[in-house]
Amino acid sequence: MTALPDKYFLVAGFAEGATELNAFDNALMKAGIGNVNLIRVTSILPPAAQHVPAIRLPLGALVPTAYADETSAVPGTQISAAVACGVPDDPALPGVIMEHHMIGTEQECRDRVVRKLEEALAQRNYRLTDVKIAAASGVVKKVGSAVAAVILWA
């Protein structure tokens, strides 16, 4: 059993690389999370988790992360990734994390991830009190990758 995360922060990055995997890795590095092991989680923010500035994570740490990524090897293509966290007004309730990635602008990606967040909170009958968003976007030169992530930490 792992500890329930009580902190979270959002990061994002765009980078190029020689291959799709290298571009993704470089985007993780740009976002500041390239030297940890991301454990992909779904869309729940633990109750009462506190938003904090980015934490310097231990190298090689196993890190629960909700993330979106878009990678392309088509020069001239604009790619984007975004994450959004919604916190309900009741601190005893969990928050919701949504991810979106696409070919398109950063603003389009932000708009879509917020719509997903609003729908998820409405489905739960939660009243939204706070939203945090991180997004990355770029125009591909050779092979590019955009990453946005919510890092959960105890």
Coordinates of N, CA and C in Angstrom, one line a residue:
M1 N 0.8 -1.2 0.0 CA 0.0 0.0 0.0 C 0.9 1.2 0.0
T2 N 0.6 2.2 -0.8 CA 1.3 3.4 -0.9 C 0.7 4.5 0.0
A3 N 1.4 5.5 0.3 CA 0.9 6.6 1.1 C -0.1 7.4 0.2
L4 N -1.1 7.9 0.8 CA -2.0 8.8 0.1 C -1.4 10.1 -0.1
P5 N -1.2 10.5 -1.4 CA -0.6 11.8 -1.7 C -1.4 13.0 -1.0
D6 N -0.6 13.9 -0.4 CA -1.2 15.1 0.2 C -0.8 16.4 -0.5
K7 N 0.0 16.3 -1.5 CA 0.5 17.4 -2.3 C 0.4 17.1 -3.8
Y8 N 0.2 18.2 -4.5 CA 0.3 18.0 -6.0 C 0.8 19.3 -6.6
F9 N 1.4 19.1 -7.8 CA 1.8 20.2 -8.6 C 1.7 19.9 -10.1
L10 N 1.7 20.9 -10.9 CA 1.5 20.7 -12.4 C 2.7 21.2 -13.1
V11 N 3.1 20.5 -14.2 CA 4.2 20.8 -15.0 C 3.8 20.6 -16.4
A12 N 4.6 21.2 -17.3 CA 4.4 21.0 -18.8 C 5.7 21.3 -19.5
G13 N 5.9 20.7 -20.7 CA 7.0 21.0 -21.5 C 6.8 20.5 -22.9
F14 N 7.5 21.2 -23.8 CA 7.6 20.8 -25.2 C 9.1 20.7 -25.6
A15 N 9.4 19.6 -26.4 CA 10.8 19.5 -26.9 C 10.8 18.7 -28.2
E16 N 11.9 18.8 -28.8 CA 12.2 18.0 -30.0 C 13.2 16.9 -29.7
G17 N 13.2 15.9 -30.5 CA 14.2 14.8 -30.4 C 14.4 14.1 -31.7
A18 N 15.4 13.2 -31.7 CA 15.7 12.5 -33.0 C 14.7 11.5 -33.3
T19 N 14.0 10.9 -32.3 CA 13.0 9.9 -32.4 C 11.8 10.4 -31.6
E20 N 10.7 9.7 -31.8 CA 9.5 10.0 -31.0 C 9.7 9.8 -29.5
L21 N 10.4 8.7 -29.2 CA 10.7 8.4 -27.8 C 11.7 9.4 -27.2
N22 N 12.7 9.8 -28.0 CA 13.6 10.9 -27.5 C 12.9 12.2 -27.3
A23 N 12.0 12.5 -28.2 CA 11.2 13.8 -28.1 C 10.4 13.8 -26.8
F24 N 9.7 12.6 -26.5 CA 8.9 12.5 -25.3 C 9.8 12.6 -24.1
D25 N 10.9 12.0 -24.1 CA 11.9 12.0 -23.0 C 12.4 13.5 -22.8
N26 N 12.7 14.1 -23.8 CA 13.1 15.5 -23.8 C 12.1 16.5 -23.2
A27 N 10.8 16.2 -23.6 CA 9.7 17.0 -23.1 C 9.5 16.8 -21.6
L28 N 9.7 15.5 -21.1 CA 9.7 15.2 -19.7 C 10.8 16.0 -19.0
M29 N 12.0 16.0 -19.6 CA 13.1 16.7 -19.0 C 12.8 18.2 -18.9
K30 N 12.2 18.8 -20.0 CA 11.8 20.2 -20.0 C 10.8 20.5 -18.9
A31 N 9.9 19.6 -18.7 CA 8.9 19.8 -17.6 C 9.5 19.5 -16.2
G32 N 10.7 19.0 -16.1 CA 11.3 18.8 -14.8 C 11.0 17.4 -14.2
I33 N 10.5 16.5 -15.0 CA 10.2 15.2 -14.5 C 10.8 14.1 -15.3
G34 N 11.9 14.3 -15.9 CA 12.5 13.3 -16.8 C 13.4 12.3 -16.0
N35 N 13.7 12.5 -14.8 CA 14.6 11.6 -14.1 C 13.9 10.9 -12.9
V36 N 12.6 10.7 -13.1 CA 11.8 9.9 -12.2 C 11.0 8.9 -13.0
N37 N 10.4 7.9 -12.3 CA 9.6 6.9 -12.9 C 8.1 7.3 -12.7
L38 N 7.5 7.6 -13.8 CA 6.1 8.0 -13.7 C 5.2 6.8 -13.7
I39 N 4.3 6.8 -12.7 CA 3.3 5.7 -12.6 C 2.0 6.4 -13.0
R40 N 1.5 6.0 -14.1 CA 0.3 6.7 -14.6 C -0.9 6.3 -13.8
V41 N -1.6 7.4 -13.3 CA -2.8 7.2 -12.6 C -4.0 7.8 -13.3
T42 N -5.2 7.5 -12.8 CA -6.4 8.1 -13.5 C -6.7 9.5 -12.8
S43 N -8.0 9.8 -12.8 CA -8.4 11.2 -12.7 C -8.8 11.7 -11.3
I44 N -8.3 11.2 -10.3 CA -8.7 11.6 -8.9 C -7.6 12.2 -8.1
L45 N -7.9 13.4 -7.6 CA -7.0 14.2 -6.7 C -7.5 13.9 -5.3
P46 N -6.6 13.4 -4.5 CA -7.0 13.0 -3.1 C -7.6 14.2 -2.3
P47 N -8.6 13.9 -1.5 CA -9.2 14.9 -0.7 C -8.2 15.7 0.1
A48 N -8.4 17.0 0.1 CA -7.6 17.9 0.9 C -6.1 18.0 0.4
A49 N -5.8 17.4 -0.7 CA -4.4 17.6 -1.2 C -4.1 19.0 -1.5
Q50 N -2.9 19.5 -1.2 CA -2.6 20.9 -1.3 C -1.7 21.1 -2.6
H51 N -2.1 22.1 -3.3 CA -1.3 22.5 -4.5 C 0.0 23.2 -3.9
V52 N 1.1 22.8 -4.4 CA 2.4 23.3 -4.0 C 3.3 23.7 -5.2
P53 N 4.3 24.5 -5.0 CA 5.2 24.7 -6.1 C 5.9 23.4 -6.4
A54 N 6.5 23.3 -7.6 CA 7.2 22.1 -8.0 C 8.2 21.6 -7.0
I55 N 8.2 20.4 -6.7 CA 9.1 19.8 -5.7 C 10.2 19.1 -6.4
R56 N 11.4 19.2 -5.9 CA 12.5 18.5 -6.5 C 12.4 17.0 -6.0
L57 N 12.0 16.1 -6.9 CA 11.8 14.7 -6.6 C 13.0 13.9 -6.6
P58 N 13.1 12.9 -5.7 CA 14.3 12.1 -5.6 C 14.5 11.4 -7.0
L59 N 15.8 11.4 -7.4 CA 16.1 10.7 -8.7 C 15.6 9.2 -8.7
G60 N 14.9 8.8 -9.7 CA 14.5 7.4 -9.8 C 13.2 7.1 -9.0
A61 N 12.6 8.1 -8.3 CA 11.4 7.9 -7.5 C 10.3 7.4 -8.3
L62 N 9.4 6.6 -7.7 CA 8.2 6.1 -8.3 C 7.1 7.2 -8.0
V63 N 6.6 7.9 -9.0 CA 5.8 9.0 -8.8 C 4.4 8.9 -9.5
P64 N 3.3 8.9 -8.7 CA 2.0 8.8 -9.3 C 1.8 10.1 -10.1
T65 N 1.3 9.9 -11.3 CA 1.2 11.0 -12.3 C 0.0 10.8 -13.2
A66 N -0.8 11.9 -13.4 CA -1.8 11.9 -14.4 C -1.2 12.8 -15.5
Y67 N -1.1 12.3 -16.7 CA -0.5 13.1 -17.8 C -1.1 12.9 -19.1
A68 N -0.9 14.0 -20.0 CA -1.3 13.9 -21.4 C 0.0 14.2 -22.2
D69 N 0.0 13.5 -23.3 CA 1.2 13.8 -24.2 C 0.7 13.6 -25.7
E70 N 1.4 14.4 -26.5 CA 1.1 14.3 -28.0 C 2.5 14.4 -28.6
T71 N 2.7 13.5 -29.5 CA 4.0 13.4 -30.2 C 3.8 13.3 -31.7
S72 N 4.6 14.0 -32.5 CA 4.4 14.0 -33.9 C 5.7 14.1 -34.6
A73 N 5.8 13.4 -35.8 CA 7.0 13.5 -36.6 C 6.6 14.2 -38.0
V74 N 5.6 15.0 -37.9 CA 5.2 15.7 -39.1 C 5.6 17.2 -39.0
P75 N 6.6 17.6 -39.7 CA 7.1 19.0 -39.6 C 5.9 20.0 -39.9
G76 N 5.9 21.1 -39.1 CA 4.9 22.1 -39.3 C 3.6 21.9 -38.5
T77 N 3.5 20.7 -37.9 CA 2.3 20.4 -37.1 C 2.4 21.0 -35.7
Q78 N 1.3 21.7 -35.3 CA 1.2 22.2 -33.9 C 0.6 21.2 -33.1
I79 N 1.3 20.8 -32.0 CA 0.8 19.8 -31.0 C 0.7 20.4 -29.7
S80 N -0.3 19.9 -28.9 CA -0.5 20.4 -27.5 C -0.9 19.3 -26.6
A81 N -0.6 19.6 -25.3 CA -1.1 18.7 -24.2 C -1.4 19.6 -23.0
A82 N -2.5 19.2 -22.3 CA -2.9 20.0 -21.1 C -3.5 19.1 -20.1
V83 N -3.3 19.5 -18.8 CA -4.0 18.9 -17.7 C -4.7 19.9 -16.9
A84 N -5.7 19.6 -16.2 CA -6.5 20.5 -15.3 C -6.9 19.8 -14.1
C85 N -6.8 20.4 -12.9 CA -7.2 19.9 -11.7 C -8.4 20.8 -11.2
G86 N -9.5 20.1 -10.8 CA -10.6 20.8 -10.2 C -10.8 20.4 -8.8
V87 N -10.9 21.4 -7.9 CA -11.1 21.2 -6.5 C -12.5 21.6 -6.1
P88 N -13.2 20.6 -5.4 CA -14.6 20.9 -5.0 C -14.6 21.8 -3.7
D89 N -15.7 22.4 -3.4 CA -15.8 23.3 -2.2 C -15.7 22.5 -0.9
D90 N -16.0 21.2 -0.9 CA -15.9 20.4 0.3 C -14.6 19.7 0.3
P91 N -13.7 20.1 1.3 CA -12.3 19.5 1.3 C -12.3 18.0 1.7
A92 N -13.5 17.4 2.1 CA -13.6 16.0 2.3 C -13.8 15.2 1.1
L93 N -14.1 15.9 0.0 CA -14.3 15.2 -1.3 C -13.1 15.2 -2.2
P94 N -12.9 14.2 -3.0 CA -11.7 14.2 -3.9 C -11.9 15.3 -5.0
G95 N -10.8 15.7 -5.5 CA -10.8 16.6 -6.7 C -10.8 15.7 -7.9
V96 N -10.8 16.3 -9.1 CA -10.8 15.6 -10.4 C -9.6 16.2 -11.2
I97 N -8.9 15.3 -11.9 CA -7.9 15.6 -12.8 C -8.3 15.2 -14.2
M98 N -8.2 16.1 -15.2 CA -8.5 15.7 -16.6 C -7.3 16.0 -17.4
E99 N -7.2 15.2 -18.5 CA -6.0 15.4 -19.4 C -6.6 15.5 -20.9
H100 N -5.8 16.2 -21.7 CA -6.2 16.3 -23.1 C -4.9 16.5 -23.9
H101 N -4.9 15.9 -25.1 CA -3.8 16.1 -26.0 C -4.3 16.1 -27.4
M102 N -3.7 16.9 -28.3 CA -4.3 17.1 -29.6 C -3.3 17.7 -30.6
I103 N -3.7 17.6 -31.9 CA -3.1 18.4 -32.9 C -3.9 19.7 -32.9
G104 N -3.3 20.8 -32.5 CA -4.0 22.1 -32.4 C -3.2 23.0 -31.4
T105 N -3.8 24.2 -31.2 CA -3.2 25.2 -30.4 C -3.3 24.9 -28.9
E106 N -2.4 25.6 -28.1 CA -2.5 25.4 -26.7 C -3.8 25.9 -26.1
Q107 N -4.3 27.0 -26.7 CA -5.6 27.5 -26.2 C -6.8 26.5 -26.4
E108 N -6.8 25.9 -27.6 CA -7.8 24.9 -27.9 C -7.7 23.8 -26.9
C109 N -6.5 23.3 -26.7 CA -6.3 22.2 -25.7 C -6.7 22.6 -24.3
R110 N -6.4 23.8 -23.9 CA -6.8 24.3 -22.6 C -8.3 24.3 -22.5
D111 N -9.0 24.8 -23.5 CA -10.4 24.9 -23.5 C -11.1 23.5 -23.4
R112 N -10.5 22.6 -24.1 CA -11.1 21.2 -24.1 C -10.9 20.5 -22.8
V113 N -9.7 20.7 -22.2 CA -9.5 20.0 -20.9 C -10.4 20.7 -19.8
V114 N -10.6 22.0 -19.9 CA -11.5 22.6 -18.9 C -13.0 22.1 -19.1
R115 N -13.4 21.9 -20.3 CA -14.8 21.3 -20.5 C -14.9 19.9 -20.0
K116 N -13.8 19.1 -20.2 CA -13.8 17.8 -19.6 C -13.9 17.8 -18.1
L117 N -13.2 18.8 -17.5 CA -13.2 18.9 -16.0 C -14.6 19.3 -15.5
E118 N -15.1 20.3 -16.2 CA -16.5 20.8 -15.8 C -17.5 19.6 -15.8
E119 N -17.4 18.8 -16.9 CA -18.4 17.7 -17.0 C -18.2 16.7 -15.9
A120 N -16.9 16.4 -15.6 CA -16.6 15.4 -14.6 C -17.1 15.8 -13.2
L121 N -16.9 17.1 -12.9 CA -17.4 17.6 -11.6 C -18.9 17.7 -11.6
A122 N -19.5 18.1 -12.7 CA -21.0 18.1 -12.7 C -21.6 16.7 -12.5
Q123 N -21.0 15.7 -13.1 CA -21.4 14.3 -13.0 C -21.4 13.9 -11.5
R124 N -20.5 14.4 -10.8 CA -20.3 14.1 -9.3 C -21.1 15.0 -8.4
N125 N -21.8 16.0 -9.0 CA -22.6 17.0 -8.3 C -21.7 17.8 -7.3
Y126 N -20.4 18.1 -7.7 CA -19.5 18.9 -7.0 C -19.6 20.3 -7.4
R127 N -19.4 21.2 -6.5 CA -19.3 22.7 -6.8 C -17.8 23.0 -6.9
L128 N -17.4 23.5 -8.0 CA -16.0 23.8 -8.3 C -15.5 25.1 -7.5
T129 N -14.4 25.0 -6.8 CA -13.9 26.2 -6.2 C -12.6 26.7 -6.7
D130 N -11.8 25.8 -7.3 CA -10.5 26.1 -7.8 C -10.1 25.2 -9.0
V131 N -9.5 25.9 -9.9 CA -9.0 25.1 -11.1 C -7.5 25.5 -11.3
K132 N -6.7 24.5 -11.6 CA -5.3 24.7 -11.9 C -5.1 24.0 -13.3
I133 N -4.4 24.7 -14.2 CA -4.1 24.2 -15.5 C -2.6 24.3 -15.9
A134 N -2.1 23.3 -16.5 CA -0.8 23.4 -17.1 C -0.9 22.8 -18.6
A135 N -0.2 23.5 -19.5 CA -0.3 23.1 -20.9 C 1.1 23.4 -21.6
A136 N 1.3 22.6 -22.6 CA 2.5 22.8 -23.4 C 2.1 22.7 -24.9
S137 N 2.8 23.4 -25.7 CA 2.4 23.4 -27.2 C 3.7 23.8 -28.0
G138 N 3.7 23.3 -29.2 CA 4.8 23.7 -30.0 C 4.6 23.3 -31.5
V139 N 5.3 23.9 -32.4 CA 5.3 23.5 -33.8 C 6.4 22.6 -34.0
V140 N 6.1 21.4 -34.6 CA 7.2 20.4 -34.8 C 8.1 20.8 -35.9
K141 N 9.4 20.7 -35.6 CA 10.4 20.9 -36.7 C 10.8 19.6 -37.3
K142 N 11.1 18.6 -36.5 CA 11.4 17.3 -37.0 C 10.6 16.2 -36.3
V143 N 10.8 16.0 -35.0 CA 10.0 15.2 -34.2 C 9.8 15.9 -32.9
G144 N 8.6 16.2 -32.5 CA 8.3 17.0 -31.3 C 7.3 16.2 -30.4
S145 N 7.4 16.6 -29.1 CA 6.5 16.1 -28.1 C 6.1 17.1 -27.1
A146 N 4.8 17.2 -26.8 CA 4.2 18.1 -25.7 C 3.7 17.2 -24.6
V147 N 4.1 17.6 -23.4 CA 3.6 16.8 -22.2 C 3.1 17.8 -21.2
A148 N 2.0 17.4 -20.5 CA 1.5 18.2 -19.3 C 1.2 17.1 -18.3
A149 N 1.5 17.4 -17.0 CA 1.3 16.4 -16.0 C 0.9 17.0 -14.6
V150 N 0.2 16.2 -13.9 CA -0.1 16.5 -12.5 C 0.6 15.5 -11.7
I151 N 1.5 15.9 -10.8 CA 2.4 15.1 -10.0 C 1.7 15.0 -8.6
L152 N 1.5 13.8 -8.1 CA 1.0 13.6 -6.8 C 2.1 13.1 -5.9
W153 N 2.2 13.6 -4.7 CA 3.3 13.3 -3.8 C 2.9 13.4 -2.3
A154 N 3.5 12.5 -1.6 CA 3.2 12.5 -0.1 C 4.3 13.0 0.7

